[in-house]
Coordinates of C-alpha atoms (C1' of nucleotides) in Angstrom, one line a residue:
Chain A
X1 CA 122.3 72.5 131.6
X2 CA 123.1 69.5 129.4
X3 CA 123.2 70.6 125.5
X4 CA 124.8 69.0 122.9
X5 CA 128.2 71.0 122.9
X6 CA 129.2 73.3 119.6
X7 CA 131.0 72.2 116.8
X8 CA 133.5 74.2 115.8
X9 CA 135.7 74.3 112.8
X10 CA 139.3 76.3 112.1
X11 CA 141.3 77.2 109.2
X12 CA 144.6 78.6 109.3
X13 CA 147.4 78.1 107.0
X14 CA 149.9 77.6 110.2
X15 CA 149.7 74.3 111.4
X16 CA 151.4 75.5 115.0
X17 CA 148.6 77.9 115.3
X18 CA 146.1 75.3 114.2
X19 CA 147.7 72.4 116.9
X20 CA 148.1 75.5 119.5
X21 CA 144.3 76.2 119.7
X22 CA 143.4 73.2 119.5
X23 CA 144.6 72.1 122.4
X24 CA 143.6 75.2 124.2
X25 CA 139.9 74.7 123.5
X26 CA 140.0 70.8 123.9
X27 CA 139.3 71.6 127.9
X28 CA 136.3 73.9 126.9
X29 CA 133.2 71.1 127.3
X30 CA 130.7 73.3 125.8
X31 CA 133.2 73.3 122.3
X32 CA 133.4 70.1 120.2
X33 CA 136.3 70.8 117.4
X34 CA 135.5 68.9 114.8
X35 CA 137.7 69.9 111.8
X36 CA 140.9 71.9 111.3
X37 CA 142.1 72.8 108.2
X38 CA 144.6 74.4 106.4
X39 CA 143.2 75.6 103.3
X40 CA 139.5 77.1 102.5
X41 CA 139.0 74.2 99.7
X42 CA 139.3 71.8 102.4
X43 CA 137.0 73.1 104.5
X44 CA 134.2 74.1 102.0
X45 CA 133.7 70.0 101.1
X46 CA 133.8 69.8 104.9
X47 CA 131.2 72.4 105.6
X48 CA 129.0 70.8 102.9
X49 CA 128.8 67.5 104.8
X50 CA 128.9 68.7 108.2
X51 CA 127.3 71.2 110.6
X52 CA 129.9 73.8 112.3
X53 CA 128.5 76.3 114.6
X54 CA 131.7 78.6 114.6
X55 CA 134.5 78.5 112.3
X56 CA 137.6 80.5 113.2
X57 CA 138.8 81.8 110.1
X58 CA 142.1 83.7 110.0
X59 CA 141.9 85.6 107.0
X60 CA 145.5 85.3 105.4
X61 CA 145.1 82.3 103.3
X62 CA 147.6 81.1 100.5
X63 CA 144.8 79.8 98.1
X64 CA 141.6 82.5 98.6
X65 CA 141.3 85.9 100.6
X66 CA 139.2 85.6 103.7
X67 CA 136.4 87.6 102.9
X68 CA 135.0 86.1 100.2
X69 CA 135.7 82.4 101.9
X70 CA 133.2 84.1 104.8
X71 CA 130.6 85.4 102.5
X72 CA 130.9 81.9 100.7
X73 CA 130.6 80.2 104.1
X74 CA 127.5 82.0 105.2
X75 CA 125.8 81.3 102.1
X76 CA 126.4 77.8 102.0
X77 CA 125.7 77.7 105.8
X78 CA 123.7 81.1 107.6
X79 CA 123.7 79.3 110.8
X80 CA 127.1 79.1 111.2
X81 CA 128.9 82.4 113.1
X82 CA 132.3 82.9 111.3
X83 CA 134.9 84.2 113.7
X84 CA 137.5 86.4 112.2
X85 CA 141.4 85.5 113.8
X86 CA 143.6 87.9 112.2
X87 CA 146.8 90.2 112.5
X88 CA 145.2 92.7 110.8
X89 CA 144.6 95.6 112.7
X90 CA 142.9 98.0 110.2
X91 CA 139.4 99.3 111.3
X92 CA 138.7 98.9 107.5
X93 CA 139.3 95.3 107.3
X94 CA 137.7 94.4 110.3
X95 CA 134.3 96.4 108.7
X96 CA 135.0 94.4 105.7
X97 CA 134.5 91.1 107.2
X98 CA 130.9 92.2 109.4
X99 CA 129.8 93.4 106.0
X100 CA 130.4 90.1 104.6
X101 CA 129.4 88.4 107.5
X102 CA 131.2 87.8 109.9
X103 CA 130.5 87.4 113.4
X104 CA 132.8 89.0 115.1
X105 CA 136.6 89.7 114.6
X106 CA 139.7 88.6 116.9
X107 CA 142.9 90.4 117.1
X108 CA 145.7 86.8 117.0
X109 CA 146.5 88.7 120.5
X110 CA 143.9 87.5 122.0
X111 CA 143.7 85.8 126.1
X112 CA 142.7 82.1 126.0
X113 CA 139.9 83.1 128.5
X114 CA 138.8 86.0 126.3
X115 CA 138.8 84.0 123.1
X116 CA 136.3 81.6 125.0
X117 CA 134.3 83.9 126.3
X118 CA 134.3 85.2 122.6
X119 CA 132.9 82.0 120.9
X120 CA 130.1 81.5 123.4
X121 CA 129.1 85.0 122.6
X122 CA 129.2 84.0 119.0
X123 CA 127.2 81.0 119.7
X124 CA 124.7 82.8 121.7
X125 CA 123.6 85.0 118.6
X126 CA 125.7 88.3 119.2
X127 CA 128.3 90.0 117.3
X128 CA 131.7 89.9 119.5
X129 CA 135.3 91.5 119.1
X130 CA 138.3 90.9 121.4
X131 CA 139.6 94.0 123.4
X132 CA 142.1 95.0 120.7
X133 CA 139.6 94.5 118.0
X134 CA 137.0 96.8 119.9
X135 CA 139.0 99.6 120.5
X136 CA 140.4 99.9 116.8
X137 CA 136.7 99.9 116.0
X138 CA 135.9 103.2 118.6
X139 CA 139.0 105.1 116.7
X140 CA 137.8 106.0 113.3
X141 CA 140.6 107.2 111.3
X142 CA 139.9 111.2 110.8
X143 CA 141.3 110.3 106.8
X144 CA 138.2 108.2 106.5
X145 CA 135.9 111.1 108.1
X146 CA 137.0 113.9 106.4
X147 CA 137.6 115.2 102.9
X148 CA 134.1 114.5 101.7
X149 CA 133.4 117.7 99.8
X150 CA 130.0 119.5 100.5
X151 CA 127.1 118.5 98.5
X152 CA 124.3 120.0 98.0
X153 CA 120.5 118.9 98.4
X154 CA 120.0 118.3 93.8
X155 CA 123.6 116.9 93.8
X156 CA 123.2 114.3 96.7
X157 CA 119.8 113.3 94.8
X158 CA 121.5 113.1 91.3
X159 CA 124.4 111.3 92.4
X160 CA 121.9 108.8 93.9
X161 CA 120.1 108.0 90.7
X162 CA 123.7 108.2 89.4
X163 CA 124.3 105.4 91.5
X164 CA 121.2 103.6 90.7
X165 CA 122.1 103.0 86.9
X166 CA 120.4 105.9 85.9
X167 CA 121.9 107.7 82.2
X168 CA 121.9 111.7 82.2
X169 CA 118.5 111.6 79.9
X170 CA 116.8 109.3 82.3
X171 CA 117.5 111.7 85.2
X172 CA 116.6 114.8 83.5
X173 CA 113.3 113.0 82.6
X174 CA 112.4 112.3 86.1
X175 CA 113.8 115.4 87.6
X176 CA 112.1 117.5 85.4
X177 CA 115.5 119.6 84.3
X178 CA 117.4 119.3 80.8
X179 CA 119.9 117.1 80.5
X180 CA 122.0 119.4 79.9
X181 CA 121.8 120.5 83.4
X182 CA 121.6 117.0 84.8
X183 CA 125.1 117.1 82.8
X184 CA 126.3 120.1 85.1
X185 CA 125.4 118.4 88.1
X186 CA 127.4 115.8 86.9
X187 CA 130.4 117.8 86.1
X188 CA 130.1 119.4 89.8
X189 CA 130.2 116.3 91.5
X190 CA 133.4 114.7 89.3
X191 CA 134.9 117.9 90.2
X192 CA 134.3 118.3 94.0
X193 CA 135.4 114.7 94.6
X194 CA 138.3 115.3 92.7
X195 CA 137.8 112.1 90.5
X196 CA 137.6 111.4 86.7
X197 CA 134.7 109.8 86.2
X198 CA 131.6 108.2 87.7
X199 CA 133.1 104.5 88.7
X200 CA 136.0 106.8 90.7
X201 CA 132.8 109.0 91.9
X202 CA 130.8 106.0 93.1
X203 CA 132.9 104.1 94.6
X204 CA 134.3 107.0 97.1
X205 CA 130.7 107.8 97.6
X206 CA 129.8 104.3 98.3
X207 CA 133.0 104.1 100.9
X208 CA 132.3 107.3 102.7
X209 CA 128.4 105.8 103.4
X210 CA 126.9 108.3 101.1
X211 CA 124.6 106.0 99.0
Chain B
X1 CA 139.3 106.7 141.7
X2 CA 138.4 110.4 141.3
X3 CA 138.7 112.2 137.9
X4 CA 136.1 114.4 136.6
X5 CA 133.1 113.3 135.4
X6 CA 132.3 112.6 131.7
X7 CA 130.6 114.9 129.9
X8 CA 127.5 114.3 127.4
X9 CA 125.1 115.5 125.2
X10 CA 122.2 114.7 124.0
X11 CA 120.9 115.0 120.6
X12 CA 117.2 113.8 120.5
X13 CA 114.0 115.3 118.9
X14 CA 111.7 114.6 120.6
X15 CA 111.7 116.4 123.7
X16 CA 110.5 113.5 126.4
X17 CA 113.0 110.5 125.1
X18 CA 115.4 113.8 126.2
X19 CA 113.8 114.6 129.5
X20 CA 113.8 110.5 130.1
X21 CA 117.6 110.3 129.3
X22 CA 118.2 113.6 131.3
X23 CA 116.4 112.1 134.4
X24 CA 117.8 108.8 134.3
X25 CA 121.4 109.9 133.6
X26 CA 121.3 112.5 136.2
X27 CA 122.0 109.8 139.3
X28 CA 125.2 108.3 137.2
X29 CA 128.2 110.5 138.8
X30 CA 130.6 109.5 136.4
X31 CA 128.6 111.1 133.7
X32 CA 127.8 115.1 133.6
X33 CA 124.9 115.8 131.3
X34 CA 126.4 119.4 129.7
X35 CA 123.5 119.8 126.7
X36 CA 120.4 118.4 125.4
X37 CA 119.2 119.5 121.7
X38 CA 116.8 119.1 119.3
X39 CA 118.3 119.5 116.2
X40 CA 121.5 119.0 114.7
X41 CA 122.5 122.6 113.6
X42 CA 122.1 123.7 117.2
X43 CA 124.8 120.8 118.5
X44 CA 127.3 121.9 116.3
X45 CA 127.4 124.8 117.5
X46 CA 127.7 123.7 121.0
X47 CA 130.5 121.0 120.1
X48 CA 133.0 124.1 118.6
X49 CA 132.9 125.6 121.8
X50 CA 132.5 122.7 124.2
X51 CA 134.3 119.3 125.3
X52 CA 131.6 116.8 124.4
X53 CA 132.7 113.3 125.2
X54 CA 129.8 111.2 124.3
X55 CA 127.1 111.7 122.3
X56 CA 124.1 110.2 122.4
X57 CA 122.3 110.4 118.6
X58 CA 118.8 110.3 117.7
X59 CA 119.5 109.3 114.0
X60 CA 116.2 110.5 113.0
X61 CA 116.4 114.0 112.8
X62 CA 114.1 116.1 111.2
X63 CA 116.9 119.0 110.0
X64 CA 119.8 116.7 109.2
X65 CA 120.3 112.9 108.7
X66 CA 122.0 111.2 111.7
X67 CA 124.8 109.8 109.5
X68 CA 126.3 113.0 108.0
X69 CA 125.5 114.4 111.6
X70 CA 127.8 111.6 112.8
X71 CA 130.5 111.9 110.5
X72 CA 130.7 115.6 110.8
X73 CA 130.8 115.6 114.7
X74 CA 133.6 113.1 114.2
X75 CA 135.3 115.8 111.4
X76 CA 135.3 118.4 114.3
X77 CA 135.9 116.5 117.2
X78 CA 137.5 113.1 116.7
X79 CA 137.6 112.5 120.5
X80 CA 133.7 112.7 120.7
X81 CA 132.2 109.3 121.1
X82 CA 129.4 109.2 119.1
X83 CA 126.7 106.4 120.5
X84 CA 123.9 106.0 117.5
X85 CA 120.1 105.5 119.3
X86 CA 117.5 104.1 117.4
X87 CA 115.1 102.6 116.2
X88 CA 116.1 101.6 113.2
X89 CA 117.5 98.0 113.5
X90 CA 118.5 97.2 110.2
X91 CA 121.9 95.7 109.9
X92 CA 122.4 98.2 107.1
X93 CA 122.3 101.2 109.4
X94 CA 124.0 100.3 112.1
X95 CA 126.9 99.2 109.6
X96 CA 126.8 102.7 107.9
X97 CA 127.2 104.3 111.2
X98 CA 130.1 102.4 112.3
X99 CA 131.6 103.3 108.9
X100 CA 131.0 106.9 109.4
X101 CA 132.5 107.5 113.0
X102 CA 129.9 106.0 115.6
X103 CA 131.5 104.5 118.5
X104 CA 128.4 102.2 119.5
X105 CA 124.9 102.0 118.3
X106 CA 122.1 101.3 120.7
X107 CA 118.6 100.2 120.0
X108 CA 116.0 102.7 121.7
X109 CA 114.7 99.9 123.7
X110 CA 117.9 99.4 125.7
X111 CA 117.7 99.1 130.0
X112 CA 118.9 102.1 131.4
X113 CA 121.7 99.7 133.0
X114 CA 122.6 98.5 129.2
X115 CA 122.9 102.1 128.4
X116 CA 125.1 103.3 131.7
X117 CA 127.1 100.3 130.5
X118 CA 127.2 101.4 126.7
X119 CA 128.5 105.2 127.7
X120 CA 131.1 103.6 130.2
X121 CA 132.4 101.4 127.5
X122 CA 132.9 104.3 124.9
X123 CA 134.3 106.3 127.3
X124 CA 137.5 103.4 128.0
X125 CA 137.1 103.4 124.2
X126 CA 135.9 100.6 123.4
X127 CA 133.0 100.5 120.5
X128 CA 129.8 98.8 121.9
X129 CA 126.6 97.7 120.9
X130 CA 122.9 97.2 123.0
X131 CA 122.0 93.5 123.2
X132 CA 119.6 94.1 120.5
X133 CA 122.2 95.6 118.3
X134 CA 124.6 92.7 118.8
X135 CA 121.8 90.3 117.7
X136 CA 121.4 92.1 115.0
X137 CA 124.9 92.3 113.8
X138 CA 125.4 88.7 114.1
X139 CA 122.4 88.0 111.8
X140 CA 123.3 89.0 108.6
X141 CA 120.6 88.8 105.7
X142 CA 120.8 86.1 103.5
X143 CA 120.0 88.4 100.3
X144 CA 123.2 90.5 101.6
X145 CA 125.4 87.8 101.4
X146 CA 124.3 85.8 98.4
X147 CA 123.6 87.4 94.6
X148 CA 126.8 88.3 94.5
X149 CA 127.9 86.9 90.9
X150 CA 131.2 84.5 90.8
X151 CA 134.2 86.6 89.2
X152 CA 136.9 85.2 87.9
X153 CA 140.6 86.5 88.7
X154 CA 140.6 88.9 85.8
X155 CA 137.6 90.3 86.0
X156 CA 138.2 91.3 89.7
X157 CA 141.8 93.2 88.9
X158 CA 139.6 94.8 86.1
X159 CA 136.8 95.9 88.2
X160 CA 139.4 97.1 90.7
X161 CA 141.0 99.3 88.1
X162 CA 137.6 100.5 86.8
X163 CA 136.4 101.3 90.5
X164 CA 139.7 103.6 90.4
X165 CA 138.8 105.6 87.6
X166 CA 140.6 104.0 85.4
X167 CA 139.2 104.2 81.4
X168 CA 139.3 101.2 79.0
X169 CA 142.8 102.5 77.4
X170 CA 143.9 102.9 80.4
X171 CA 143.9 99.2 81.9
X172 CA 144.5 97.8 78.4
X173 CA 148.1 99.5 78.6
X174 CA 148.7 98.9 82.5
X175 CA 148.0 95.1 82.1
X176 CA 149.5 94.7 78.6
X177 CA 146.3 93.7 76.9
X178 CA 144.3 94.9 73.8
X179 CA 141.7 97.5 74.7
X180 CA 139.3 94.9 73.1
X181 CA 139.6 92.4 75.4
X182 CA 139.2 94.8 78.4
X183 CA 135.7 95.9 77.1
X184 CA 134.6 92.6 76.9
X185 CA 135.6 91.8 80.6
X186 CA 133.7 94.9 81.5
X187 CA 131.0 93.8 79.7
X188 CA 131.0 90.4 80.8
X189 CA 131.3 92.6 84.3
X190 CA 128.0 94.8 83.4
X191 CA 126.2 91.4 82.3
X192 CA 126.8 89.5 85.5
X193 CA 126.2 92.3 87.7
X194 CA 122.9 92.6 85.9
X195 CA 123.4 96.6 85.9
X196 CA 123.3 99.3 82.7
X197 CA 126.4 100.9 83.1
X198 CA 129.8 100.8 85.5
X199 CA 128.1 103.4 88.6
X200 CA 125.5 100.9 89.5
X201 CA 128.5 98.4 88.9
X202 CA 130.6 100.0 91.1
X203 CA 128.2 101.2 93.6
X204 CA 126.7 97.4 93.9
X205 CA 130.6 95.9 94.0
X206 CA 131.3 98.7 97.0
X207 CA 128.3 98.1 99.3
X208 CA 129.4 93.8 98.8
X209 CA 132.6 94.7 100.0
X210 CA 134.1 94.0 97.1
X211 CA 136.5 96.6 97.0
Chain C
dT1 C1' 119.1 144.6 100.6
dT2 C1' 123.1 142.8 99.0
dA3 C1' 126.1 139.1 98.4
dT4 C1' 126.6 134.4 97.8
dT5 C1' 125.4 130.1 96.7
dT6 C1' 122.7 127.0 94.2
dC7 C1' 120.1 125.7 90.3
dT8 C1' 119.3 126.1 85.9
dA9 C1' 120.7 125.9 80.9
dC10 C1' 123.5 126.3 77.0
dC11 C1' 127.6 125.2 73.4
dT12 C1' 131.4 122.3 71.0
dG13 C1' 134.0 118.6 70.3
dT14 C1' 136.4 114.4 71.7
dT15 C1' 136.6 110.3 74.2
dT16 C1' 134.6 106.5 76.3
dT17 C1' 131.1 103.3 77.1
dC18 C1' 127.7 100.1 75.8
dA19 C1' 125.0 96.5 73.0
dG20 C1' 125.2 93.1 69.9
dG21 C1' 127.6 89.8 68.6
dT22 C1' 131.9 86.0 67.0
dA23 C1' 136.0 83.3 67.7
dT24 C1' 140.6 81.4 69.0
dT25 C1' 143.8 80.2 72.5
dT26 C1' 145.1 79.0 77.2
dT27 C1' 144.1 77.2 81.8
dT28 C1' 142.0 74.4 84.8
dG29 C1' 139.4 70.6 86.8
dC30 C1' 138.1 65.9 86.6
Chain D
dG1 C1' 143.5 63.4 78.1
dC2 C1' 139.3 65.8 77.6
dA3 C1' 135.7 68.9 78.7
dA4 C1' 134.7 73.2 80.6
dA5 C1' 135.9 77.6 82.0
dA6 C1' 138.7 81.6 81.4
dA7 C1' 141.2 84.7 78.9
dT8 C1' 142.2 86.7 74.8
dA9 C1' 140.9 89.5 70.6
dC10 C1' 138.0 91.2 67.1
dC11 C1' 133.9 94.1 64.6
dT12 C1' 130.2 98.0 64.1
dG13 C1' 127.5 101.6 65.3
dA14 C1' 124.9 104.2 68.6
dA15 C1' 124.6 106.3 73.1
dA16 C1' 126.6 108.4 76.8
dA17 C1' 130.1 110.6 79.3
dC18 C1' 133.6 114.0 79.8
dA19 C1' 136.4 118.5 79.2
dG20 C1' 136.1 123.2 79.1
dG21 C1' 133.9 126.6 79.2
dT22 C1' 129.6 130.7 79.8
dA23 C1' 125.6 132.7 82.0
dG24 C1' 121.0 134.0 83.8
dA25 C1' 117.4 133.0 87.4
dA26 C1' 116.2 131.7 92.0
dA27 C1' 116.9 130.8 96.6
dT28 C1' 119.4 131.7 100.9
dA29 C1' 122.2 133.9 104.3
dA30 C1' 124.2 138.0 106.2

DNA sequence: TTATTTCTACCTGTTTTCAGGTATTTTTGC
DNA sequence: GCAAAAATACCTGAAAACAGGTAGAAATAA
């Protein structure tokens, strides 16, 4: 098959990491690097003139923090698959940057050959994660599971309209209750989660996947 | 190599995508099918007094939703690989199960080699994905990406703060600045958000990743 | 049928948040 | 150097949230 080959774009602050991959994926045909840069400024003008299919992005940047440059990036530019390179082996980090776009995420470990295979997974349309990456993924910390105190069926549903902007009046209105026992609920639910207010309450209810 | 098969349940319910599964799993050797349910309560039960595994999840359950299911397997038995099956194929979903324990997630229209595959891979611990899923993953919606307001470099430490309970008085006194001038960056917060109050705030700020 | 949990509702008083502004001083980008 | 953006700070009053209780009715499990 005879296709155009890929462009791809990388940004790291190193320049030896920069130069090294470089010259590893100069031999791939199907891969056309066509900008390396060491700073997301740099590469934002750059993406706004040009195409790039992936981007390698390693996430430790002096000037911005990767995740927002790969929620900027897709927004700007949907088409293009933004390939996480990173040190960091937290399973919470490497969830951050598929929430915010990313298309895959690559432990700095990485094989040459895997980190090929990798990008032309990208570019064929499919979420990808080097070995390392993949296996942090299958081992959940049990701190993230656990401690999520029992709720029960009204306090679930008022901590959703919680959630949803709604004030204590507004829910005891569409609930049919008094507000004073909307207010209860609400008490309840600071208490079991062990916070002080509703921001603290939402925000571990957000992270544990509750809303 | 010989080592003792796998074991596996099945959590499905509808009782034919069970007998399907059953049937089609039987000729894998590496895999011992040790319990099929219908219903969440009743694999609980099983899973305190059994080695499960892998899991296979229906995450449309009519007793229990498939993502407390998940998370609670997980809570019990952190070496239980849970593999989501679905329908469901929004990005959303299969991101919240990821986030609450799932090994893999596998759309319900998978080939039965996919899914061999997809078990084999959790079981060397590795989290996987059906082709489908993968496609999915790598598509994120534009709408998820984009809305998200531009913050400036106080207003993210504030919303930070605010997201950890923090009150007005509070942050005023941690960063040295008049309680005034902290309610009008959580205003200015509230106002670009577009929101009422700090739980849809913080509730919109967790599911962007921001925090 | 009990025991337990959940849901309901109430009270008082304090603190915090929110809405509606205005306005000066720094930074920062061009 | 100048314009724009960001950060700082202020004011008032109303609304909502929070702390710290108590307590009866209803549903659920043993």
């Amino acid at each position: 098959m005879l296709t155009d080959p890929a462009t791809l774009a990388i940004v790291d602050d190193h320049p030896i990491v920069l130069e090294g991959l470089q010259k590893l994926l100069n031999n791939v045909k199907s891969i056309q690097i066509t900008g390396c840069f060491t700073s997301g400024m740099t590469f934002m003008s750059f993406l706004k003139e040009n195409k790039v299919d992936v981007l390698l992005l390693d996430i430790t940047l002096p000037d911005a923090n990767g995740i927002e440059l790969c929620r900027e990036v897709k927004a700007i530019s949907p088409e293009t698959h933004v390939l996480a390179l990173s040190n960091h082996s937290e399973r919470s980090m490497i969830l951050q940057m598929i929430q915010n776009g990313a298309t895959g995420y690559l432990l700095k470990n990485i094989s040459s050959e895997e980190l090929v295979a990798c990008i032309q997974e990208a570019l064929n349309g499919m979420i990808t994660f080097s070995r390392g990456a993949k296996e942090i993924m299958a081992r959940p910390s049990i701190s993230e599971l656990k401690g999520i105190p029992q709720l029960t069926k009204r306090e679930k549903e008022i901590l959703q309209l919680i959630a949803d902007g709604k004030t204590t009046p507004d829910i005891a209105q569409q609930l049919n209750l008094s507000p004073l026992t909307v207010e209860t609920h609400r008490k309840n639910l600071i208490q079991k989660f062990q916070v002080r207010n509703v921001a603290a309450l939402i925000k571990i209810a957000a992270q544990q996947g509750l809303l």
